[in-house]
Amino acid sequence: MRGVNLDLFDFDFDLTWAAFFLGPDETVYGRYGGRDATSPDSRMSLAGLHYAMTEALAAHRSKSEDGRSKIEGRGSKIDHNQDDFRSSTIDRYAAAQRRAADSCIHCHQVYDARREWLQTTGKWRLDEVWVHPLPENIGLTLNVDQGNRVQAVAKESAADRAGLRTGDRLQSVNGIAVASIADVQYGLQRAPAEGEIPLAWLREGRLIAARMNVSKGWRKTDISWRWSLRGLEPTPGVQGEDLSSEEKAKLGLNEKQLAFYQGAFLSISARQAGIRANDIILGVDNKQLDMTARQFQAFVRLNYKLGDRIIYNILREGRRLDLPLTLVARPPS
Amino acid sequence: MRKFLAVAILLMAAYLLPSAVVSADESSGPKPAWLTDYHGALQTARQTGKPLLVVFRCPH
């Protein structure tokens, strides 16, 4: 990411693949790419890329005729810069300057650098982790092959209350013209933590506009897949592989319940707590947690603070143990 | 941006695009000419009037 204009190329930096459709004057016609916790390519398809690209080309052709796009919101210049961080390249930030000059800076490290910068300037809030919300966060399931086509609307969701229905074709979200799920997520990314989000959609050739109400916490979703989350402290101090459904059943555990084998590598804090390799981690503080080992990594980061003392509930050779562990900062690498 | 930054730029051939996309899973059709120098690609886009497809890839 060295040298990349973060103001222009403002995208979900945790993605493994992201694309922009740009005019020769660097006008953004659209975006493509996206994922969720289920897999890296769950929100992408060749047909979906083709669809979004066709819309981008239509905007380009339309614009090249008279210098302005005929498609509302598409191809118009956007003020991408929502905070001071993105007003430059990654190279100016301390996190980048600590790295060797010839070393790569991966996309997700932009989020690491941004978090560090926000922490340094006293602006960091945990809510900053809920980036690029999924359409499902407002109750929409979108068609992967036609990223702005509504496939389903969850009852009593924000989108439902705004009037969206299956088959509608979204035209804009929060002022951003949309032809892909990535466009929709970008529009949602710029939306407020609570309040109103303007939407427009086509139904049977008719353009409908509405303002959708979202309440506090609407951006929250499963972000355990995000690589940038690994830089957030505190780390749990334990990690490993989930037990299989059969293994859980043999132990009389619920199928969805957290249960993972502690791996061979033991952190200093885990060793100090007396945790051993192959211990089965069942939870913390006697809470039964329905989640995977990966989700547990996110759970601790999002619900505890450095210095917190937690009790790990463990199964070792058929015996239940409660081992206290203090969440400490990682040693500098 | 250098090639190790995993950025690829494709000048979108506006009228050939559907076949260019299809060629990703079919052996026939034109091969996309990927460029890895963003500023060079931008200059070419300005000279030709064609839009750009800019792709960011990351190994993680």
Coordinates of N, CA, C and O in Angstrom, one line a residue, chain A residues 83-174:
Chain A
D83 N -12.0 11.5 7.7 CA -11.2 12.0 8.8 C -9.8 12.3 8.3 O -9.5 12.0 7.2
D84 N -9.0 12.9 9.2 CA -7.7 13.3 8.7 C -6.8 12.2 8.2 O -5.9 12.4 7.4
F85 N -7.1 11.0 8.7 CA -6.2 9.9 8.4 C -6.0 9.6 6.9 O -4.9 9.4 6.4
R86 N -7.1 9.7 6.2 CA -7.1 9.2 4.8 C -6.6 10.3 3.9 O -6.6 10.2 2.7
S87 N -6.2 11.5 4.4 CA -5.9 12.6 3.5 C -4.5 12.4 2.9 O -4.0 13.4 2.4
S88 N -3.9 11.3 3.0 CA -2.6 11.2 2.4 C -2.3 9.7 2.1 O -3.2 8.9 2.0
T89 N -1.0 9.3 2.1 CA -0.7 7.9 1.9 C -0.3 7.3 3.3 O 0.0 8.1 4.2
I90 N -0.1 6.0 3.3 CA 0.2 5.3 4.5 C 1.6 5.7 5.0 O 1.9 5.6 6.2
D91 N 2.4 6.1 4.0 CA 3.9 6.3 4.3 C 4.1 7.3 5.4 O 5.2 7.3 6.0
R92 N 3.2 8.2 5.6 CA 3.5 9.3 6.6 C 3.3 8.9 8.0 O 3.6 9.6 9.0
Y93 N 2.7 7.7 8.2 CA 2.3 7.3 9.6 C 3.4 6.4 10.3 O 4.2 5.7 9.6
A94 N 3.4 6.6 11.6 CA 4.5 5.9 12.4 C 4.6 4.4 12.1 O 5.7 3.9 12.0
A95 N 3.4 3.8 12.0 CA 3.4 2.3 11.8 C 4.1 1.9 10.5 O 4.8 0.9 10.5
A96 N 4.0 2.8 9.5 CA 4.7 2.5 8.2 C 6.2 2.8 8.3 O 7.0 2.1 7.8
Q97 N 6.5 3.9 9.0 CA 7.9 4.4 9.1 C 8.7 3.4 10.0 O 9.9 3.4 9.8
R98 N 8.1 2.6 10.8 CA 8.9 1.6 11.6 C 9.3 0.4 10.8 O 10.1 -0.3 11.2
R99 N 8.6 0.3 9.6 CA 9.0 -0.9 8.8 C 10.1 -0.5 7.9 O 10.4 0.6 7.5
A100 N 10.8 -1.6 7.4 CA 11.9 -1.4 6.5 C 11.4 -0.7 5.2 O 10.3 -1.0 4.8
A101 N 12.2 0.2 4.6 CA 11.7 1.0 3.5 C 11.3 0.1 2.3 O 10.4 0.5 1.6
D102 N 11.9 -1.1 2.2 CA 11.6 -1.9 1.0 C 10.6 -3.0 1.4 O 10.3 -3.9 0.6
S103 N 10.0 -3.0 2.6 CA 9.1 -4.0 2.9 C 7.6 -3.6 2.5 O 7.3 -2.5 2.4
C104 N 6.9 -4.7 2.3 CA 5.5 -4.4 1.8 C 4.6 -3.9 3.0 O 4.9 -4.3 4.2
I105 N 3.7 -3.1 2.7 CA 2.6 -2.8 3.7 C 1.3 -3.3 3.1 O 0.9 -2.9 2.0
H106 N 0.8 -4.3 3.8 CA -0.4 -5.0 3.3 C -1.6 -4.1 3.5 O -1.6 -3.2 4.4
C107 N -2.7 -4.4 2.8 CA -3.9 -3.6 2.9 C -4.4 -3.5 4.3 O -4.7 -2.4 4.8
H108 N -4.5 -4.6 5.0 CA -5.1 -4.6 6.4 C -4.2 -3.8 7.3 O -4.7 -3.3 8.3
Q109 N -3.0 -3.6 7.0 CA -2.1 -2.8 7.9 C -2.5 -1.3 7.9 O -2.1 -0.5 8.7
V110 N -3.3 -0.9 6.9 CA -3.8 0.5 6.9 C -4.7 0.6 8.1 O -4.6 1.7 8.8
Y111 N -5.5 -0.4 8.4 CA -6.3 -0.3 9.6 C -5.5 -0.3 10.9 O -5.8 0.4 11.8
D112 N -4.4 -1.0 10.9 CA -3.5 -1.0 12.0 C -2.9 0.4 12.2 O -2.9 0.9 13.4
A113 N -2.5 0.9 11.1 CA -1.9 2.3 11.2 C -2.9 3.3 11.7 O -2.6 4.2 12.5
R114 N -4.1 3.2 11.1 CA -5.2 4.1 11.5 C -5.5 4.0 13.0 O -5.7 5.0 13.6
R115 N -5.6 2.8 13.5 CA -5.9 2.6 14.9 C -4.8 3.2 15.8 O -5.1 3.9 16.7
E116 N -3.6 2.9 15.4 CA -2.5 3.5 16.2 C -2.6 5.0 16.2 O -2.4 5.7 17.2
W117 N -2.8 5.6 15.0 CA -2.9 7.0 14.9 C -4.1 7.6 15.7 O -3.9 8.6 16.4
L118 N -5.2 6.9 15.7 CA -6.3 7.4 16.5 C -6.0 7.2 18.0 O -6.4 8.1 18.8
Q119 N -5.4 6.1 18.3 CA -5.0 6.0 19.8 C -4.1 7.1 20.2 O -4.2 7.6 21.3
T120 N -3.1 7.3 19.4 CA -2.1 8.4 19.7 C -2.7 9.7 19.8 O -2.3 10.5 20.7
T121 N -3.7 10.0 19.0 CA -4.3 11.3 19.0 C -5.6 11.4 20.0 O -6.3 12.3 20.0
G122 N -5.8 10.3 20.7 CA -6.9 10.2 21.7 C -8.2 10.1 21.1 O -9.2 10.4 21.7
K123 N -8.3 9.7 19.8 CA -9.6 9.7 19.1 C -10.2 8.2 19.0 O -11.2 8.0 18.4
W124 N -9.4 7.3 19.5 CA -9.8 5.9 19.2 C -11.0 5.5 20.1 O -11.1 5.8 21.3
R125 N -12.0 4.9 19.4 CA -13.2 4.3 20.1 C -13.3 2.9 19.6 O -13.1 2.7 18.4
L126 N -13.8 2.0 20.4 CA -13.9 0.6 20.0 C -14.9 0.5 18.8 O -14.7 -0.4 18.0
D127 N -15.8 1.4 18.7 CA -16.8 1.3 17.6 C -16.1 1.5 16.2 O -16.7 1.2 15.2
E128 N -14.9 1.9 16.2 CA -14.2 2.1 15.0 C -13.9 0.7 14.3 O -13.6 0.7 13.1
V129 N -14.1 -0.4 15.0 CA -13.8 -1.7 14.4 C -14.9 -2.1 13.4 O -14.8 -3.0 12.6
W130 N -16.1 -1.5 13.5 CA -17.3 -1.9 12.7 C -17.3 -1.2 11.4 O -18.1 -0.4 11.1
V131 N -16.3 -1.6 10.5 CA -16.2 -0.9 9.2 C -16.9 -1.7 8.2 O -17.2 -2.9 8.3
H132 N -17.3 -1.0 7.2 CA -18.0 -1.5 6.0 C -19.1 -2.5 6.3 O -19.0 -3.7 6.0
P133 N -20.2 -2.0 7.0 CA -21.2 -2.9 7.4 C -21.8 -3.7 6.3 O -21.9 -3.2 5.2
L134 N -22.3 -4.9 6.6 CA -22.9 -5.7 5.5 C -24.3 -5.3 5.3 O -25.0 -4.7 6.2
P135 N -24.9 -5.5 4.1 CA -26.3 -5.2 3.8 C -27.2 -5.8 4.8 O -28.3 -5.3 5.2
E136 N -26.9 -7.0 5.4 CA -27.7 -7.7 6.3 C -27.9 -6.9 7.6 O -28.8 -7.1 8.4
N137 N -26.9 -6.0 7.9 CA -27.0 -5.1 9.1 C -28.2 -4.2 9.0 O -28.7 -3.8 10.1
I138 N -28.7 -3.9 7.8 CA -29.9 -3.1 7.7 C -31.1 -4.0 7.3 O -32.2 -3.5 7.0
G139 N -30.9 -5.3 7.2 CA -31.9 -6.3 6.9 C -32.0 -6.7 5.4 O -33.0 -7.3 5.0
L140 N -31.0 -6.4 4.7 CA -31.1 -6.7 3.2 C -30.2 -7.8 2.9 O -29.0 -7.9 3.3
T141 N -30.7 -8.7 2.1 CA -29.9 -9.7 1.4 C -29.8 -9.3 -0.1 O -30.9 -9.2 -0.7
L142 N -28.6 -9.1 -0.6 CA -28.5 -8.7 -2.0 C -28.0 -9.8 -2.9 O -27.3 -10.7 -2.4
N143 N -28.4 -9.8 -4.1 CA -28.1 -10.8 -5.1 C -26.6 -10.7 -5.4 O -26.1 -9.6 -5.9
V144 N -25.8 -11.8 -5.2 CA -24.4 -11.7 -5.5 C -24.1 -11.4 -7.0 O -23.1 -10.7 -7.3
D145 N -25.0 -11.9 -7.9 CA -24.7 -11.7 -9.3 C -25.2 -10.3 -9.8 O -24.9 -9.9 -10.9
Q146 N -26.1 -9.7 -9.0 CA -26.5 -8.3 -9.3 C -26.5 -7.6 -8.0 O -27.5 -7.6 -7.3
G147 N -25.4 -7.0 -7.7 CA -25.1 -6.5 -6.3 C -26.1 -5.5 -5.8 O -26.1 -5.3 -4.6
N148 N -26.9 -4.8 -6.6 CA -27.8 -3.9 -6.1 C -29.3 -4.4 -6.1 O -30.2 -3.7 -5.8
R149 N -29.4 -5.7 -6.5 CA -30.8 -6.3 -6.5 C -31.1 -6.9 -5.2 O -30.4 -7.7 -4.7
V150 N -32.3 -6.5 -4.6 CA -32.7 -7.0 -3.3 C -33.3 -8.4 -3.5 O -34.2 -8.7 -4.2
Q151 N -32.6 -9.4 -2.8 CA -33.0 -10.8 -2.8 C -34.0 -11.1 -1.7 O -34.9 -11.9 -1.9
A152 N -33.8 -10.5 -0.6 CA -34.7 -10.7 0.6 C -34.6 -9.5 1.5 O -33.6 -8.8 1.6
V153 N -35.7 -9.3 2.2 CA -35.7 -8.2 3.2 C -36.2 -8.8 4.6 O -37.2 -9.5 4.6
A154 N -35.4 -8.7 5.6 CA -35.8 -9.2 6.9 C -36.9 -8.4 7.5 O -36.9 -7.2 7.4
K155 N -37.9 -9.2 8.0 CA -39.1 -8.5 8.6 C -38.7 -7.6 9.8 O -37.8 -8.0 10.6
E156 N -39.3 -6.5 9.8 CA -39.1 -5.5 10.9 C -37.7 -5.0 11.0 O -37.2 -4.4 12.0
S157 N -36.9 -5.1 9.9 CA -35.6 -4.6 9.9 C -35.7 -3.1 9.4 O -36.7 -2.6 9.0
A158 N -34.5 -2.4 9.5 CA -34.5 -1.0 9.1 C -34.9 -0.8 7.6 O -35.7 0.1 7.2
A159 N -34.4 -1.8 6.8 CA -34.8 -1.7 5.3 C -36.3 -2.0 5.1 O -36.9 -1.3 4.3
D160 N -36.8 -2.9 5.9 CA -38.2 -3.2 5.8 C -39.1 -2.0 6.1 O -40.0 -1.6 5.4
R161 N -38.7 -1.4 7.2 CA -39.5 -0.2 7.7 C -39.3 1.0 6.7 O -40.2 1.8 6.6
A162 N -38.2 1.0 6.0 CA -38.0 2.1 5.0 C -38.8 1.8 3.7 O -39.0 2.7 2.9
G163 N -39.3 0.6 3.6 CA -40.2 0.2 2.4 C -39.6 -0.6 1.4 O -40.2 -0.9 0.3
L164 N -38.4 -1.1 1.5 CA -37.7 -1.9 0.5 C -38.4 -3.3 0.5 O -38.8 -3.8 1.5
R165 N -38.4 -3.8 -0.8 CA -39.0 -5.2 -1.0 C -38.2 -6.0 -1.9 O -37.4 -5.5 -2.7
T166 N -38.4 -7.3 -1.8 CA -37.7 -8.2 -2.7 C -37.9 -7.8 -4.2 O -39.0 -7.5 -4.6
G167 N -36.8 -7.8 -5.0 CA -36.9 -7.5 -6.4 C -36.5 -6.0 -6.6 O -36.2 -5.7 -7.8
D168 N -36.6 -5.2 -5.6 CA -36.2 -3.8 -5.8 C -34.7 -3.7 -6.3 O -33.9 -4.6 -5.9
R169 N -34.4 -2.6 -7.0 CA -33.0 -2.4 -7.4 C -32.5 -1.1 -6.8 O -33.0 0.0 -7.2
L170 N -31.6 -1.3 -5.8 CA -31.1 -0.1 -5.1 C -30.4 0.8 -6.1 O -29.6 0.3 -7.0
Q171 N -30.6 2.1 -6.0 CA -29.9 3.1 -6.9 C -28.8 3.8 -6.1 O -27.7 4.1 -6.6
S172 N -29.1 4.2 -4.9 CA -28.1 4.9 -4.1 C -28.3 4.6 -2.6 O -29.5 4.3 -2.1
V173 N -27.2 4.6 -1.9 CA -27.2 4.4 -0.4 C -26.4 5.5 0.2 O -25.2 5.6 -0.2
N174 N -27.0 6.3 1.0 CA -26.3 7.4 1.6 C -25.6 8.3 0.6 O -24.5 8.8 0.8

